[in-house]
Amino acid sequence: MKKICYLVMAAVLFACNPDKHSRFGNEDETGDKKNAATKKTANTKTASTAPIISERVAAGTVIRSGPNGDVIATLTDYIPVYCANLKNGWFPVLVNIDITAAEYTKPLFRKGHKIKVNGISAGVLEKDIRLPVATNGEKMWATLNGYTEKKNIRSGTIVETALVNFLHQHKGHSEEDLTPFIHNFQLEEDKLAIKPYTLYFNYESGIDDPSPMYRIALVCQGKQLIGVVHSRPLELPASSSRRLQRGFTIHFLNGIDKTLQEDFSTKFNKFIVSVD
């Protein structure tokens, strides 16, 4: 299994473009209903806008040291963060903030420090804090870990919620039909792990596990979606669920042949128990 560490997560976050026009348009693109007459236009728009990739916060989001804990920082609208699984109404979150060479050497940040993410003003620190720092040779960043309430995360940027909405509003399930969603969340493609199936997937946040596995994977066969593998709670209408190894679940779309379901499940279980 491919490993995702904080270095990779930071590189992805730095690649995000938080321009307001593209980001709000793209969030709408994931969830808004499109008819046949506007499908071509919608696909063109999606291809030209910045992807969501990870969760985005609402304006004035407060990051705390724990559920109902001390306030660490306040973030501005649509800043990218990584969220672990929701726990009792709170998301564990991680955000990588820009730092200077001097701050990299001495990473003690004072209350009132102005935060930037990807060069964009992102909020302010609300207390003195020492943060872990890292670099990839091109950029330097500090990692801010904390908790925020569920209401502070834009639901349209949560991949599970966005997928359910997308499949409800877009009746076609071909790989071509799925392209806007795949682009919006920058899902990776794998045609080799579980032949003859193609997976379009992302990984867990890495907050709870520095070597995370799949968070969500669209399973296609013959260029058609047949099911969705997931590690977090997901309710997908017009489907049947089946438990898999290592805590995964798959929802097969209604009408998928039982033999095909059994074949994929067997191959997935064999694959997933063999990886680190």
Short mmCIF file of C-alpha atoms in Angstrom, two decimals:
data_model
loop_
_atom_site.label_atom_id
_atom_site.label_comp_id
_atom_site.label_asym_id
_atom_site.label_seq_id
_atom_site.Cartn_x
_atom_site.Cartn_y
_atom_site.Cartn_z
CA MET A 1 0.00 0.00 0.00
CA LYS A 2 1.25 3.41 -0.92
CA LYS A 3 2.16 5.44 2.17
CA ILE A 4 0.85 8.94 2.75
CA CYS A 5 2.73 11.00 5.30
CA TYR A 6 2.49 14.59 6.45
CA LEU A 7 5.04 15.61 3.81
CA VAL A 8 2.78 14.37 1.01
CA MET A 9 -0.32 15.88 2.60
CA ALA A 10 1.42 19.22 2.84
CA ALA A 11 2.46 19.08 -0.80
CA VAL A 12 -1.15 18.46 -1.81
CA LEU A 13 -2.39 21.34 0.31
CA PHE A 14 0.19 23.69 -1.17
CA ALA A 15 -1.09 22.71 -4.61
CA CYS A 16 -4.61 23.92 -3.79
CA ASN A 17 -5.66 27.24 -5.26
CA PRO A 18 -7.97 29.01 -2.79
CA ASP A 19 -9.30 31.55 -5.30
CA LYS A 20 -12.87 32.35 -4.27
CA HIS A 21 -14.47 32.25 -7.72
CA SER A 22 -13.11 28.84 -8.66
CA ARG A 23 -13.44 27.29 -5.24
CA PHE A 24 -17.10 28.14 -4.69
CA GLY A 25 -17.97 27.30 -8.28
CA ASN A 26 -16.24 23.96 -7.93
CA GLU A 27 -17.97 23.08 -4.67
CA ASP A 28 -21.31 23.78 -6.36
CA GLU A 29 -20.27 21.66 -9.33
CA THR A 30 -19.92 18.61 -7.10
CA GLY A 31 -23.41 18.90 -5.70
CA ASP A 32 -25.66 20.85 -8.11
CA LYS A 33 -28.03 19.03 -10.43
CA LYS A 34 -27.08 19.18 -14.12
CA ASN A 35 -29.38 18.33 -17.02
CA ALA A 36 -28.34 16.95 -20.39
CA ALA A 37 -28.38 20.37 -22.04
CA THR A 38 -25.79 21.77 -19.62
CA LYS A 39 -23.63 18.69 -19.16
CA LYS A 40 -20.97 19.71 -21.67
CA THR A 41 -20.71 23.20 -20.17
CA ALA A 42 -20.51 21.81 -16.65
CA ASN A 43 -17.70 19.42 -17.55
CA THR A 44 -15.75 22.24 -19.20
CA LYS A 45 -16.15 24.41 -16.12
CA THR A 46 -15.00 21.64 -13.80
CA ALA A 47 -11.88 20.93 -15.81
CA SER A 48 -10.81 24.57 -15.62
CA THR A 49 -11.36 25.18 -11.90
CA ALA A 50 -9.21 24.37 -8.91
CA PRO A 51 -10.09 21.08 -7.22
CA ILE A 52 -11.42 20.84 -3.67
CA ILE A 53 -9.11 17.91 -2.70
CA SER A 54 -9.57 18.19 1.08
CA GLU A 55 -12.12 19.63 3.48
CA ARG A 56 -12.62 23.42 3.58
CA VAL A 57 -13.69 25.51 6.56
CA ALA A 58 -16.38 28.15 6.93
CA ALA A 59 -15.51 31.75 7.80
CA GLY A 60 -14.54 32.29 11.44
CA THR A 61 -13.75 28.63 12.10
CA VAL A 62 -12.19 28.15 15.54
CA ILE A 63 -9.50 25.49 16.04
CA ARG A 64 -9.23 24.24 19.63
CA SER A 65 -6.77 22.10 21.57
CA GLY A 66 -9.51 19.50 22.11
CA PRO A 67 -13.31 19.28 22.10
CA ASN A 68 -14.36 22.44 23.99
CA GLY A 69 -10.66 23.05 24.67
CA ASP A 70 -8.55 26.19 24.50
CA VAL A 71 -8.76 28.24 21.31
CA ILE A 72 -5.59 27.84 19.24
CA ALA A 73 -6.48 29.67 16.03
CA THR A 74 -9.26 31.28 14.03
CA LEU A 75 -9.39 30.59 10.27
CA THR A 76 -10.87 32.58 7.42
CA ASP A 77 -13.29 31.21 4.84
CA TYR A 78 -12.53 28.18 2.66
CA ILE A 79 -9.07 27.40 4.03
CA PRO A 80 -8.04 23.79 3.23
CA VAL A 81 -7.66 21.42 6.18
CA TYR A 82 -7.48 17.67 6.65
CA CYS A 83 -10.10 16.03 8.87
CA ALA A 84 -10.02 12.70 10.64
CA ASN A 85 -13.27 10.85 11.35
CA LEU A 86 -15.97 12.80 13.18
CA LYS A 87 -16.10 12.04 16.92
CA ASN A 88 -19.04 13.25 19.02
CA GLY A 89 -19.62 16.29 16.84
CA TRP A 90 -15.93 17.26 16.56
CA PHE A 91 -13.44 16.80 13.73
CA PRO A 92 -9.76 16.29 14.53
CA VAL A 93 -8.08 18.59 11.99
CA LEU A 94 -4.67 19.36 10.57
CA VAL A 95 -3.64 22.49 8.68
CA ASN A 96 -0.21 23.27 7.26
CA ILE A 97 0.74 26.95 7.52
CA ASP A 98 3.41 28.85 5.62
CA ILE A 99 6.55 29.78 7.57
CA THR A 100 9.80 31.64 6.97
CA ALA A 101 13.33 30.26 7.25
CA ALA A 102 13.69 32.01 10.61
CA GLU A 103 10.47 30.42 11.88
CA TYR A 104 11.65 27.04 10.65
CA THR A 105 14.73 27.40 12.84
CA LYS A 106 12.80 28.70 15.84
CA PRO A 107 9.17 27.49 15.55
CA LEU A 108 7.67 29.34 18.51
CA PHE A 109 4.68 31.34 17.32
CA ARG A 110 3.10 34.13 19.34
CA LYS A 111 -0.52 35.01 19.92
CA GLY A 112 -1.70 37.31 17.13
CA HIS A 113 0.58 35.73 14.51
CA LYS A 114 -1.04 36.06 11.07
CA ILE A 115 -1.44 32.67 9.41
CA LYS A 116 -0.96 32.09 5.69
CA VAL A 117 -1.75 28.94 3.71
CA ASN A 118 -0.47 28.64 0.15
CA GLY A 119 0.47 32.32 0.31
CA ILE A 120 -3.09 33.40 1.16
CA SER A 121 -4.13 35.05 4.43
CA ALA A 122 -5.77 32.26 6.42
CA GLY A 123 -6.40 33.54 9.94
CA VAL A 124 -4.64 34.25 13.22
CA LEU A 125 -3.15 32.35 16.15
CA GLU A 126 -5.01 32.92 19.40
CA LYS A 127 -2.27 31.74 21.79
CA ASP A 128 1.49 31.26 22.00
CA ILE A 129 2.33 27.84 20.61
CA ARG A 130 5.27 25.75 19.45
CA LEU A 131 4.55 23.80 16.26
CA PRO A 132 6.32 20.96 14.44
CA VAL A 133 7.90 22.09 11.18
CA ALA A 134 8.92 20.40 7.93
CA THR A 135 10.29 21.15 4.48
CA ASN A 136 10.38 19.46 1.09
CA GLY A 137 13.36 21.48 -0.10
CA GLU A 138 11.14 24.01 -1.87
CA LYS A 139 8.68 25.06 0.82
CA MET A 140 8.64 25.15 4.60
CA TRP A 141 5.58 24.76 6.78
CA ALA A 142 4.39 24.25 10.33
CA THR A 143 1.64 21.77 11.18
CA LEU A 144 -1.23 22.93 13.35
CA ASN A 145 -3.27 20.11 14.89
CA GLY A 146 -6.51 20.61 16.76
CA TYR A 147 -10.27 20.11 16.79
CA THR A 148 -13.19 21.97 15.29
CA GLU A 149 -16.95 21.53 15.47
CA LYS A 150 -18.80 19.73 12.69
CA LYS A 151 -20.64 22.93 11.71
CA ASN A 152 -17.34 24.58 10.75
CA ILE A 153 -16.55 22.17 7.89
CA ARG A 154 -18.30 22.86 4.59
CA SER A 155 -20.36 19.73 3.92
CA GLY A 156 -19.89 19.99 0.14
CA THR A 157 -16.15 19.49 0.63
CA ILE A 158 -16.52 16.25 2.63
CA VAL A 159 -15.89 13.55 0.04
CA GLU A 160 -18.48 11.06 1.38
CA THR A 161 -21.25 13.68 1.45
CA ALA A 162 -20.26 15.04 -1.94
CA LEU A 163 -20.26 11.57 -3.51
CA VAL A 164 -23.76 10.71 -2.29
CA ASN A 165 -25.06 14.03 -3.64
CA PHE A 166 -23.23 13.61 -6.93
CA LEU A 167 -24.58 10.11 -7.59
CA HIS A 168 -28.09 11.23 -6.67
CA GLN A 169 -27.98 14.18 -9.06
CA HIS A 170 -26.09 12.52 -11.92
CA LYS A 171 -27.81 9.36 -13.10
CA GLY A 172 -25.02 8.25 -15.44
CA HIS A 173 -22.43 6.00 -13.80
CA SER A 174 -19.80 5.63 -16.51
CA GLU A 175 -16.19 6.65 -15.89
CA GLU A 176 -16.82 9.63 -18.15
CA ASP A 177 -19.85 10.64 -16.07
CA LEU A 178 -17.70 10.45 -12.93
CA THR A 179 -14.93 12.66 -14.32
CA PRO A 180 -16.09 15.91 -12.63
CA PHE A 181 -16.12 14.23 -9.22
CA ILE A 182 -12.79 12.48 -9.79
CA HIS A 183 -11.23 15.81 -10.79
CA ASN A 184 -12.78 17.76 -7.94
CA PHE A 185 -11.32 15.48 -5.27
CA GLN A 186 -8.18 14.58 -7.24
CA LEU A 187 -8.83 10.85 -6.91
CA GLU A 188 -5.94 8.65 -7.98
CA GLU A 189 -6.38 5.89 -10.56
CA ASP A 190 -5.22 2.30 -10.11
CA LYS A 191 -5.80 -0.34 -12.79
CA LEU A 192 -3.29 -2.86 -11.45
CA ALA A 193 -4.04 -3.59 -7.78
CA ILE A 194 -7.25 -5.58 -8.29
CA LYS A 195 -7.57 -6.66 -11.91
CA PRO A 196 -9.75 -6.33 -13.96
CA TYR A 197 -11.19 -3.54 -11.81
CA THR A 198 -10.19 0.13 -11.85
CA LEU A 199 -10.12 2.05 -8.58
CA TYR A 200 -10.41 5.83 -8.26
CA PHE A 201 -9.42 6.57 -4.69
CA ASN A 202 -8.00 8.85 -2.03
CA TYR A 203 -6.37 8.07 1.29
CA GLU A 204 -7.29 8.70 4.90
CA SER A 205 -6.02 11.95 6.44
CA GLY A 206 -3.03 10.48 8.25
CA ILE A 207 -3.98 12.23 11.49
CA ASP A 208 -4.72 8.96 13.27
CA ASP A 209 -2.33 6.78 11.26
CA PRO A 210 0.89 8.02 9.59
CA SER A 211 0.54 5.19 7.02
CA PRO A 212 -3.12 5.52 6.05
CA MET A 213 -5.07 3.30 3.70
CA TYR A 214 -8.03 4.05 1.46
CA ARG A 215 -10.67 6.50 2.61
CA ILE A 216 -12.93 6.08 -0.41
CA ALA A 217 -12.54 4.15 -3.67
CA LEU A 218 -14.85 4.15 -6.67
CA VAL A 219 -14.81 0.66 -8.18
CA CYS A 220 -15.28 0.45 -11.94
CA GLN A 221 -15.50 -2.56 -14.22
CA GLY A 222 -15.88 -2.24 -17.97
CA LYS A 223 -15.73 1.58 -17.53
CA GLN A 224 -18.88 1.52 -15.37
CA LEU A 225 -19.18 2.19 -11.64
CA ILE A 226 -20.19 -0.97 -9.80
CA GLY A 227 -19.57 0.03 -6.18
CA VAL A 228 -17.88 2.23 -3.59
CA VAL A 229 -15.37 1.04 -0.98
CA HIS A 230 -15.14 3.25 2.11
CA SER A 231 -13.57 3.40 5.55
CA ARG A 232 -15.87 6.06 7.04
CA PRO A 233 -19.67 5.98 7.47
CA LEU A 234 -21.49 6.23 4.15
CA GLU A 235 -25.16 5.74 3.30
CA LEU A 236 -25.59 5.18 -0.43
CA PRO A 237 -29.17 4.80 -1.70
CA ALA A 238 -29.99 2.14 -4.32
CA SER A 239 -27.17 -0.11 -3.16
CA SER A 240 -26.42 -3.09 -0.93
CA SER A 241 -23.52 -3.15 1.52
CA ARG A 242 -21.00 -5.83 2.41
CA ARG A 243 -18.28 -5.84 5.05
CA LEU A 244 -14.71 -6.34 3.88
CA GLN A 245 -11.41 -7.00 5.64
CA ARG A 246 -9.59 -4.38 7.77
CA GLY A 247 -12.69 -2.37 8.57
CA PHE A 248 -13.74 -1.55 5.01
CA THR A 249 -17.26 -1.69 3.59
CA ILE A 250 -18.39 -1.79 -0.02
CA HIS A 251 -21.71 -0.59 -1.35
CA PHE A 252 -22.55 -2.36 -4.62
CA LEU A 253 -25.00 -0.52 -6.85
CA ASN A 254 -28.33 -2.27 -7.33
CA GLY A 255 -28.34 -4.64 -10.28
CA ILE A 256 -24.68 -5.66 -10.04
CA ASP A 257 -24.35 -9.39 -10.68
CA LYS A 258 -23.76 -11.46 -7.51
CA THR A 259 -20.89 -13.31 -9.14
CA LEU A 260 -19.17 -10.00 -9.89
CA GLN A 261 -19.75 -8.84 -6.31
CA GLU A 262 -18.20 -12.03 -4.96
CA ASP A 263 -15.23 -11.81 -7.33
CA PHE A 264 -14.37 -8.25 -6.38
CA SER A 265 -14.87 -8.81 -2.65
CA THR A 266 -12.61 -11.87 -2.65
CA LYS A 267 -9.87 -10.10 -4.61
CA PHE A 268 -10.09 -6.93 -2.50
CA ASN A 269 -9.83 -8.87 0.76
CA LYS A 270 -6.80 -10.78 -0.50
CA PHE A 271 -5.15 -7.54 -1.61
CA ILE A 272 -5.90 -5.43 1.47
CA VAL A 273 -4.61 -7.97 4.00
CA SER A 274 -1.33 -8.23 2.07
CA VAL A 275 -0.40 -4.54 2.33
CA ASP A 276 1.18 -2.62 5.20
#
